[in-house]
Structures are given as C-alpha cells and as structure tokens.
PDB file of C-alpha atoms in Angstrom:
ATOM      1  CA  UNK A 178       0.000   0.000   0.000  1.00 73.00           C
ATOM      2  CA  UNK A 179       0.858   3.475  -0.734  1.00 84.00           C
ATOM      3  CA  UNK A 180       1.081   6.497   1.856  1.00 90.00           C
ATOM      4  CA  UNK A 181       0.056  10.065   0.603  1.00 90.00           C
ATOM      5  CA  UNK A 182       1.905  12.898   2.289  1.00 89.00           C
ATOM      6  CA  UNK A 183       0.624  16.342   1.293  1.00 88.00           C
ATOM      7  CA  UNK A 184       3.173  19.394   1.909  1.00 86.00           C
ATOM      8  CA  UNK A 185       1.881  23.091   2.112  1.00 83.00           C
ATOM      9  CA  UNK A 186       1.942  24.379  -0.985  1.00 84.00           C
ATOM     10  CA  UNK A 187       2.975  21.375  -3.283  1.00 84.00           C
ATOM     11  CA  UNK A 188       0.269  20.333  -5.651  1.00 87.00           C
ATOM     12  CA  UNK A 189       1.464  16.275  -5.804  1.00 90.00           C
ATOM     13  CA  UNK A 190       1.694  14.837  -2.890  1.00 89.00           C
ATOM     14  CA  UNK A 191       5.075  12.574  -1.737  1.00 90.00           C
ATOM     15  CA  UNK A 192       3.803   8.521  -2.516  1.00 92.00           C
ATOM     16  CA  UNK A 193       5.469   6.562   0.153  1.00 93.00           C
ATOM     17  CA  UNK A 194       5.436   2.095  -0.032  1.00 92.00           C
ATOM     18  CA  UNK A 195       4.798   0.815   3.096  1.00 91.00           C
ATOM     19  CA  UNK A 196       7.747  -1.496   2.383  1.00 91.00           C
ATOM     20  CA  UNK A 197       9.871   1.400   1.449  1.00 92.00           C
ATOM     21  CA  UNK A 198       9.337   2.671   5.117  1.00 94.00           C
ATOM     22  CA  UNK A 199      11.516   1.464   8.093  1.00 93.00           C
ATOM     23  CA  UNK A 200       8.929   1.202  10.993  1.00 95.00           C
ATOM     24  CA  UNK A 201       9.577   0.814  14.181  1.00 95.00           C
ATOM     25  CA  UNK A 202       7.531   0.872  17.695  1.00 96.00           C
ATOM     26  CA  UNK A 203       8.450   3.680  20.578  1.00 95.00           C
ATOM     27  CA  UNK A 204       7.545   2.765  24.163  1.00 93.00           C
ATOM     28  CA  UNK A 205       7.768   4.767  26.878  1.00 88.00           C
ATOM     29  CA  UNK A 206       6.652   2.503  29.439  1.00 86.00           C
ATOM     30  CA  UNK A 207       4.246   3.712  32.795  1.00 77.00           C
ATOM     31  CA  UNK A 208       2.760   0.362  34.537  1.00 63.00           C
ATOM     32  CA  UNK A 209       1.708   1.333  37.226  1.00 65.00           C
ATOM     33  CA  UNK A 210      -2.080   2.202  37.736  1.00 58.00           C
ATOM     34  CA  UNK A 211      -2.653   5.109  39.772  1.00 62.00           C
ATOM     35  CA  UNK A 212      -4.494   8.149  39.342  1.00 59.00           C
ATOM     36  CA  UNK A 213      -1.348  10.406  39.015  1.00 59.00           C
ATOM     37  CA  UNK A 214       0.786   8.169  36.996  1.00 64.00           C
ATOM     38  CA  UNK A 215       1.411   9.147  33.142  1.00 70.00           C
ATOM     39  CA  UNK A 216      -0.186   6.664  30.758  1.00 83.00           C
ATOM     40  CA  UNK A 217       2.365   4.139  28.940  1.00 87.00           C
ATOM     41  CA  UNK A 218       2.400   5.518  25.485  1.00 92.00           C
ATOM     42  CA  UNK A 219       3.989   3.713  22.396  1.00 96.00           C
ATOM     43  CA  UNK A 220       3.987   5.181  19.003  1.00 97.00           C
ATOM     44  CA  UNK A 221       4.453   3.807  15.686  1.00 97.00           C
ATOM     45  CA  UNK A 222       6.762   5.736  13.074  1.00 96.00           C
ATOM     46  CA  UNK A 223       7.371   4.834   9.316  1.00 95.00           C
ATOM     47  CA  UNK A 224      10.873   6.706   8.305  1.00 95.00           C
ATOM     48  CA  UNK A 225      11.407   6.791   4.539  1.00 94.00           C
ATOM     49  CA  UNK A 226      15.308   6.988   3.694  1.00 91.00           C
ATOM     50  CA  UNK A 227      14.413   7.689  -0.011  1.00 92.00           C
ATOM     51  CA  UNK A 228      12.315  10.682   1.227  1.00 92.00           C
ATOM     52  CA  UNK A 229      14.179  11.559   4.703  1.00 91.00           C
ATOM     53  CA  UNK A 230      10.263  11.653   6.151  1.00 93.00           C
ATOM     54  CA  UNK A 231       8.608  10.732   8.823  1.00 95.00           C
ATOM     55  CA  UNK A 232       5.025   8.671   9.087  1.00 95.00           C
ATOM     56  CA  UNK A 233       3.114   8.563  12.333  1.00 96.00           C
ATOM     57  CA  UNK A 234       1.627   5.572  11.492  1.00 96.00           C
ATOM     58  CA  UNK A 235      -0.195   4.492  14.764  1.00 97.00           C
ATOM     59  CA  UNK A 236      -0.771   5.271  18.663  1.00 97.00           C
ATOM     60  CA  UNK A 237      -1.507   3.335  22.077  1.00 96.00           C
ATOM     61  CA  UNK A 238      -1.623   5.455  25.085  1.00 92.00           C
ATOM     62  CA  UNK A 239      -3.671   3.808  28.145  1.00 90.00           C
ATOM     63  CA  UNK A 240      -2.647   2.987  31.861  1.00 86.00           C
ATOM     64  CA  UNK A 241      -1.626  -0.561  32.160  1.00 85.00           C
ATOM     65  CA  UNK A 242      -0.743  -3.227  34.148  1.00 81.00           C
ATOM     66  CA  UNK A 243       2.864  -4.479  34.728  1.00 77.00           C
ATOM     67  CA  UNK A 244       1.633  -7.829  33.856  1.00 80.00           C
ATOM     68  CA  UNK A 245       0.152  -7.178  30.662  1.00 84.00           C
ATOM     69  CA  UNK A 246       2.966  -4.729  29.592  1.00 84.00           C
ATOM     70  CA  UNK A 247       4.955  -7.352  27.048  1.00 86.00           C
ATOM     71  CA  UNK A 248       2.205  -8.425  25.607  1.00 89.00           C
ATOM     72  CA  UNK A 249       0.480  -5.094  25.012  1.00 92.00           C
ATOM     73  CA  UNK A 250       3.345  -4.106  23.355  1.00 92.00           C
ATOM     74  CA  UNK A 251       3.801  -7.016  21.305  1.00 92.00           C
ATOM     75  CA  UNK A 252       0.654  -6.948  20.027  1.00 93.00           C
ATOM     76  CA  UNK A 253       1.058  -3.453  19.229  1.00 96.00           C
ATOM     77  CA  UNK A 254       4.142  -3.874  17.430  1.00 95.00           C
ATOM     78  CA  UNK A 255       3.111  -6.766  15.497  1.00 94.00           C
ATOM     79  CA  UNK A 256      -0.630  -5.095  13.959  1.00 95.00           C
ATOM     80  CA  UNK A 257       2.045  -2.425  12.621  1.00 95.00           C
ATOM     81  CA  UNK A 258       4.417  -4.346  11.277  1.00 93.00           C
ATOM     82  CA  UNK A 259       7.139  -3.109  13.171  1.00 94.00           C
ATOM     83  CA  UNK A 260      10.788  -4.209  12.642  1.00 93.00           C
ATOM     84  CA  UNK A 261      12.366  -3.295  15.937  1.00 91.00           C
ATOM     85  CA  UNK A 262      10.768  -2.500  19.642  1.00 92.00           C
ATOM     86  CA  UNK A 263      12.505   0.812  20.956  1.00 92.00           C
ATOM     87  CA  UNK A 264      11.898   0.989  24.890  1.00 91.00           C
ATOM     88  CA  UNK A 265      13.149   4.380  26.587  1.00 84.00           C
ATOM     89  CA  UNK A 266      15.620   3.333  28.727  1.00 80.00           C
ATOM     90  CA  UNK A 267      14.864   4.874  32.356  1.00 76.00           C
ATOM     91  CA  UNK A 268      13.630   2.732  35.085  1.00 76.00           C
ATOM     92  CA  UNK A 269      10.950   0.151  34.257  1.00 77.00           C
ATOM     93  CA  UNK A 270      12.010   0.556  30.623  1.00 81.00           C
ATOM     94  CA  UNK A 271      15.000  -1.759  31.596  1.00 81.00           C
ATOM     95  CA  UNK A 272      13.326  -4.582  32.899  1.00 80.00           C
ATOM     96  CA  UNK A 273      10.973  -4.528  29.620  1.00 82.00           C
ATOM     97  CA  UNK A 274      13.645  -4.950  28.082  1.00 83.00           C
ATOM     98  CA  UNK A 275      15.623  -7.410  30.068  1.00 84.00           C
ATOM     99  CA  UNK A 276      12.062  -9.226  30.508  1.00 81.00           C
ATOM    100  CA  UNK A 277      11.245  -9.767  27.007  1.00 82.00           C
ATOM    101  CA  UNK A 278      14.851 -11.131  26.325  1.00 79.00           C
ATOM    102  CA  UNK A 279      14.075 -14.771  24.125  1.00 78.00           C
ATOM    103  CA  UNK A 280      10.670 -13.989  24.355  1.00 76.00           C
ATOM    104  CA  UNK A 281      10.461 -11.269  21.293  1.00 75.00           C
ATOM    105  CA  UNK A 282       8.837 -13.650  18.800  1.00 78.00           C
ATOM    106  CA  UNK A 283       5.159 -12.259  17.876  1.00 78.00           C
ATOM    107  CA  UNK A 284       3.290 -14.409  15.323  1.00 78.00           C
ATOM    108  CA  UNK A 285       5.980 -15.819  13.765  1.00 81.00           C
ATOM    109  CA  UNK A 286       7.737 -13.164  13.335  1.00 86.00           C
ATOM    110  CA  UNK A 287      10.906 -11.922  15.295  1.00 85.00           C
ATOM    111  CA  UNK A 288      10.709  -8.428  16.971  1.00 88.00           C
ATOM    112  CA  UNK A 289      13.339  -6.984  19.710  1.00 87.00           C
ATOM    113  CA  UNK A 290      13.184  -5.456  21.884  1.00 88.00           C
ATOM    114  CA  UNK A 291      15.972  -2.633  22.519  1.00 89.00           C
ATOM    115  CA  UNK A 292      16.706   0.295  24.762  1.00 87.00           C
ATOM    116  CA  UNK A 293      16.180   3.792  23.094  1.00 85.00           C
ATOM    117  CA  UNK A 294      19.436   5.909  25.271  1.00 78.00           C
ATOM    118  CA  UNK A 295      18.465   9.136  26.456  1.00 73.00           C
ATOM    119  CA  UNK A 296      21.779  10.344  26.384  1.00 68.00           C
ATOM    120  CA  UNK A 297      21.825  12.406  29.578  1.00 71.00           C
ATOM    121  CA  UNK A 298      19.845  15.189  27.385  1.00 76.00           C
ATOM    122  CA  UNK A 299      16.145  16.607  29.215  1.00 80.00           C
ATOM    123  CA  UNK A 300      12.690  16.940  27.615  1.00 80.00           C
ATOM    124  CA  UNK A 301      12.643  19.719  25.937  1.00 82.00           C
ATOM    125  CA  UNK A 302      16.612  19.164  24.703  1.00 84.00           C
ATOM    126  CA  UNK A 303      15.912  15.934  22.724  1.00 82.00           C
ATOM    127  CA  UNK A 304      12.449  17.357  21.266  1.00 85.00           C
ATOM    128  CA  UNK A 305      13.986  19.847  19.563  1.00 87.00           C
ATOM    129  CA  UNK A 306      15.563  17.984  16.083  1.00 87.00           C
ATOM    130  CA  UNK A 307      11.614  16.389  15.726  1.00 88.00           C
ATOM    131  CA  UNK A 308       9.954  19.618  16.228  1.00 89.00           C
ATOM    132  CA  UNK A 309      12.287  21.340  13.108  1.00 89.00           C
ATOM    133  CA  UNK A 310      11.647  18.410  11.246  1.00 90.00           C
ATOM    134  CA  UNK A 311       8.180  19.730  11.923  1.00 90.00           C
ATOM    135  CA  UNK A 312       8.025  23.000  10.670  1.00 90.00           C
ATOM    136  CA  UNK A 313      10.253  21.973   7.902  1.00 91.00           C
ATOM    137  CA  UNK A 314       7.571  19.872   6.494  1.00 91.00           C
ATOM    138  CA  UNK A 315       9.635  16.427   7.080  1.00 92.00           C
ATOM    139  CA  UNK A 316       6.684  14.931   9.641  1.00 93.00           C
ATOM    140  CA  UNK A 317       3.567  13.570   8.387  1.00 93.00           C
ATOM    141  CA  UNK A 318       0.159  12.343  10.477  1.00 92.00           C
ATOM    142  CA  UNK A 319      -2.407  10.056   9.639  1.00 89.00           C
ATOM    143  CA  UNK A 320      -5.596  12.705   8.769  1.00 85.00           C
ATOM    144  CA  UNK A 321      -8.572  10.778  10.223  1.00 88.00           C
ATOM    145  CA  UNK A 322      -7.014   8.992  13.207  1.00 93.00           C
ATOM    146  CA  UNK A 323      -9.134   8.807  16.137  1.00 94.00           C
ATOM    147  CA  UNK A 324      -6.196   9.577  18.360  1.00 95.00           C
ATOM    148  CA  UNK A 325      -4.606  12.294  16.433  1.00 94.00           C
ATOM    149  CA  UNK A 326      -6.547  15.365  18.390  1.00 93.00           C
ATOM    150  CA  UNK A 327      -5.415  14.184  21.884  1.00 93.00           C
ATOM    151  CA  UNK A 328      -1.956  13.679  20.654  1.00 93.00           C
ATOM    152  CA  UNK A 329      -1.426  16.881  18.744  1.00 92.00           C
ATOM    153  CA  UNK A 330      -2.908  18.626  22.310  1.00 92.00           C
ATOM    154  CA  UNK A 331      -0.637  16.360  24.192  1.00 90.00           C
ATOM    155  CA  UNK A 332       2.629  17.980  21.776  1.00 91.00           C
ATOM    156  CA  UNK A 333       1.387  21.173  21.607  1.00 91.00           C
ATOM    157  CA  UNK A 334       0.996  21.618  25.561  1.00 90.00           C
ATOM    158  CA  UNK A 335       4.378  20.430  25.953  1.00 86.00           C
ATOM    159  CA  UNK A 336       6.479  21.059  27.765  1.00 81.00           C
ATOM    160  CA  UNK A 337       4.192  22.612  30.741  1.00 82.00           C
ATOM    161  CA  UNK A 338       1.374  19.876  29.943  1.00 77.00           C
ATOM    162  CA  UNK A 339       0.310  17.216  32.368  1.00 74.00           C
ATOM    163  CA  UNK A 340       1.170  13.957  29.411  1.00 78.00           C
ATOM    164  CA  UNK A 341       4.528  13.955  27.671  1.00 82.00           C
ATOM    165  CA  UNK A 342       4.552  10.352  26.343  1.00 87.00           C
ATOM    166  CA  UNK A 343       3.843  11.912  22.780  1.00 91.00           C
ATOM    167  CA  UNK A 344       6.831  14.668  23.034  1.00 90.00           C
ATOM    168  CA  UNK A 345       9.276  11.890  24.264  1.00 89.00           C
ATOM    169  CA  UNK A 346       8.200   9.300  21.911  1.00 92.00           C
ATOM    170  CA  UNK A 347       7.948  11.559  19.124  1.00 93.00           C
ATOM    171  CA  UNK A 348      11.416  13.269  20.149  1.00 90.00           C
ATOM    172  CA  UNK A 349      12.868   9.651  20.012  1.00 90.00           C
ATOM    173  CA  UNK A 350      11.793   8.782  16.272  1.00 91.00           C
ATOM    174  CA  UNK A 351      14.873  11.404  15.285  1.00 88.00           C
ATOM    175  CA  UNK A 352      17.447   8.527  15.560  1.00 81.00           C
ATOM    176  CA  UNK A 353      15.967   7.285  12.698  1.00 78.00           C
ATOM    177  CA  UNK A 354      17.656   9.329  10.425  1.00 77.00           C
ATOM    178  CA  UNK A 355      20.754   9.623  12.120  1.00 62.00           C
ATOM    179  CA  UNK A 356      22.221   6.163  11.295  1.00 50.00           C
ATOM    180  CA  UNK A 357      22.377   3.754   8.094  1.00 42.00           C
ATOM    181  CA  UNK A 358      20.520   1.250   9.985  1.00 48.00           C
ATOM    182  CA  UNK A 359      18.409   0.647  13.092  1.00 48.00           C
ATOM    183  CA  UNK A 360      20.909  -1.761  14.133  1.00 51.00           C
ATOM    184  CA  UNK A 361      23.664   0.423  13.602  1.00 50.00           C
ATOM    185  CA  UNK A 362      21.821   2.972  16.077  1.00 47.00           C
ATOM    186  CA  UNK A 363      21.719   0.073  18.675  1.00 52.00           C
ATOM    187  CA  UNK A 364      25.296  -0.549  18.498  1.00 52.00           C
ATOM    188  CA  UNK A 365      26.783   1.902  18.735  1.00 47.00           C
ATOM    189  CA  UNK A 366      24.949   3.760  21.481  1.00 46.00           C
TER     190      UNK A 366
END
C-alpha cells in the first residue's frame, strides 16, 4: 500500500510504499495504575530513507498493568508491522527490556526489543531535532485517526502539559535518520 503525504503548498503529494518505510515501535513505558501516573504511550513511526520523512503511522496510550505490559506491546508492534521494539531506557524501561529477552517472537515473526538511550539530554533538549523536522515539512500524520486530536494537544501543551509520552516518543523517532541502519543505532549507542 501506498502512503500520501501532502506538503503546504505542493500540488502532488510525496507517494510513500509501506515497504519502502523502516517502521519501528516507541515505548515509553508507565505500569503502574494510579491516578497520578502518566499513561504508557507507544507510538508507531514509518521513516522513509528515499524521502528523509517521517510517518506517524499508529498510537496506544492507556494505563496498564505491569503484567500485561509485554504483551500489550507485542501486540502493538506486530498489527504495525514493526521491525524493531525501541523501549526508553529509564527505570521500568530496563526490565521490559531485560524481561522480554528470548521472548520477542510475535506471530511468527521476530521483533526486539531494545533500549532507546536518552543520552543524559532533558525533555525539551531531545524534542527539539523532531519539532524542526516539523516546521520543515519532514513529519507527516495520519488525517482521520481517532487519536490524532489528543496527541497533537498532548505535543502542543508540551512542555508545561500534564502527558509527555507523545513529546518523548515523538522526540525519540529522530534517531531514525541519524544512522544507516536501526541496528547500527543500537550498536553503537
């Protein structure tokens, strides 16, 4: 299947193949069900090389439990065909990870999980690179998604707003680009 990405003030729009896209799921993990605790959000970006674009290509933000985490996930990853599980790696992010060590096939199909490094840099520091991509017309969203109101609120009231999931997990799809591969990002972090 084709993707149709519509800049400003071009009159054809970009035609992106799904298989032309590296996707990949972000997770920025929150299990713990309380009233004050953040949701767990995990995002699903498409990054075309040809293009040097980004696709938000799905969202899952809800509380869950610790039990169910893995599998959540999973499931997640798998319905968008991810090809790697990026988990941000601060607290309970590590024992996702460690967790779902041997245990990262999802319908026949092998996904890992691996730590996204936050390199020491704060919120607003790493968001910066996605939000230029931005406003330089490099970041597309899906038109009629059901989610895409509360998660443009969610970016938008960032960095004073009460969710951040979307800023983080958005932030982190920038080491797409950065590398050759996704593996090569993983290795040498």
């Amino acid at each position: 299947s084709n993707y149709l990405c519509w800049r400003a003030d071009e009159v054809e729009p970009i035609r992106i193949r799904k298989s032309d896209l590296k996707i990949v799921a972000i997770v920025d993990p929150a299990l713990e069900i309380k009233k004050k605790n953040d949701p767990c959000g995990i995002l699903a970006w498409g990054y075309s090389r040809k293009h040097k674009v980004w696709l938000l290509l799905d969202r899952f933000n809800d509380k869950i439990e610790h039990q169910r985490a893995n599998s959540v996930i999973k499931n997640f990853a798998f319905k968008n065909s991810a090809h790697y599980i990026l988990v941000e790696n601060e607290k309970i992010g590590k024992i996702i990870v460690k967790d779902s060590a041997g245990k990262d096939n999802i319908g026949g199909k092998k996904i890992p999980f691996k730590e996204v490094p936050t390199k020491g840099l704060d919120k607003y520091t790493r968001a910066v690179p996605m939000a230029t991509y931005c406003e330089n017309e490099r970041v597309f969203f899906p038109k009629n998604a059901p989610w895409l109101i509360e998660y443009e609120t969610n970016i938008k009231d960032f960095p004073t707003g009460g969710n951040d999931e979307d800023a983080d997990l958005t932030a982190y799809a920038a080491i797409m680009e950065d590398k050759v591969s996704i593996a090569e990002i993983l290795a040498n972090r």
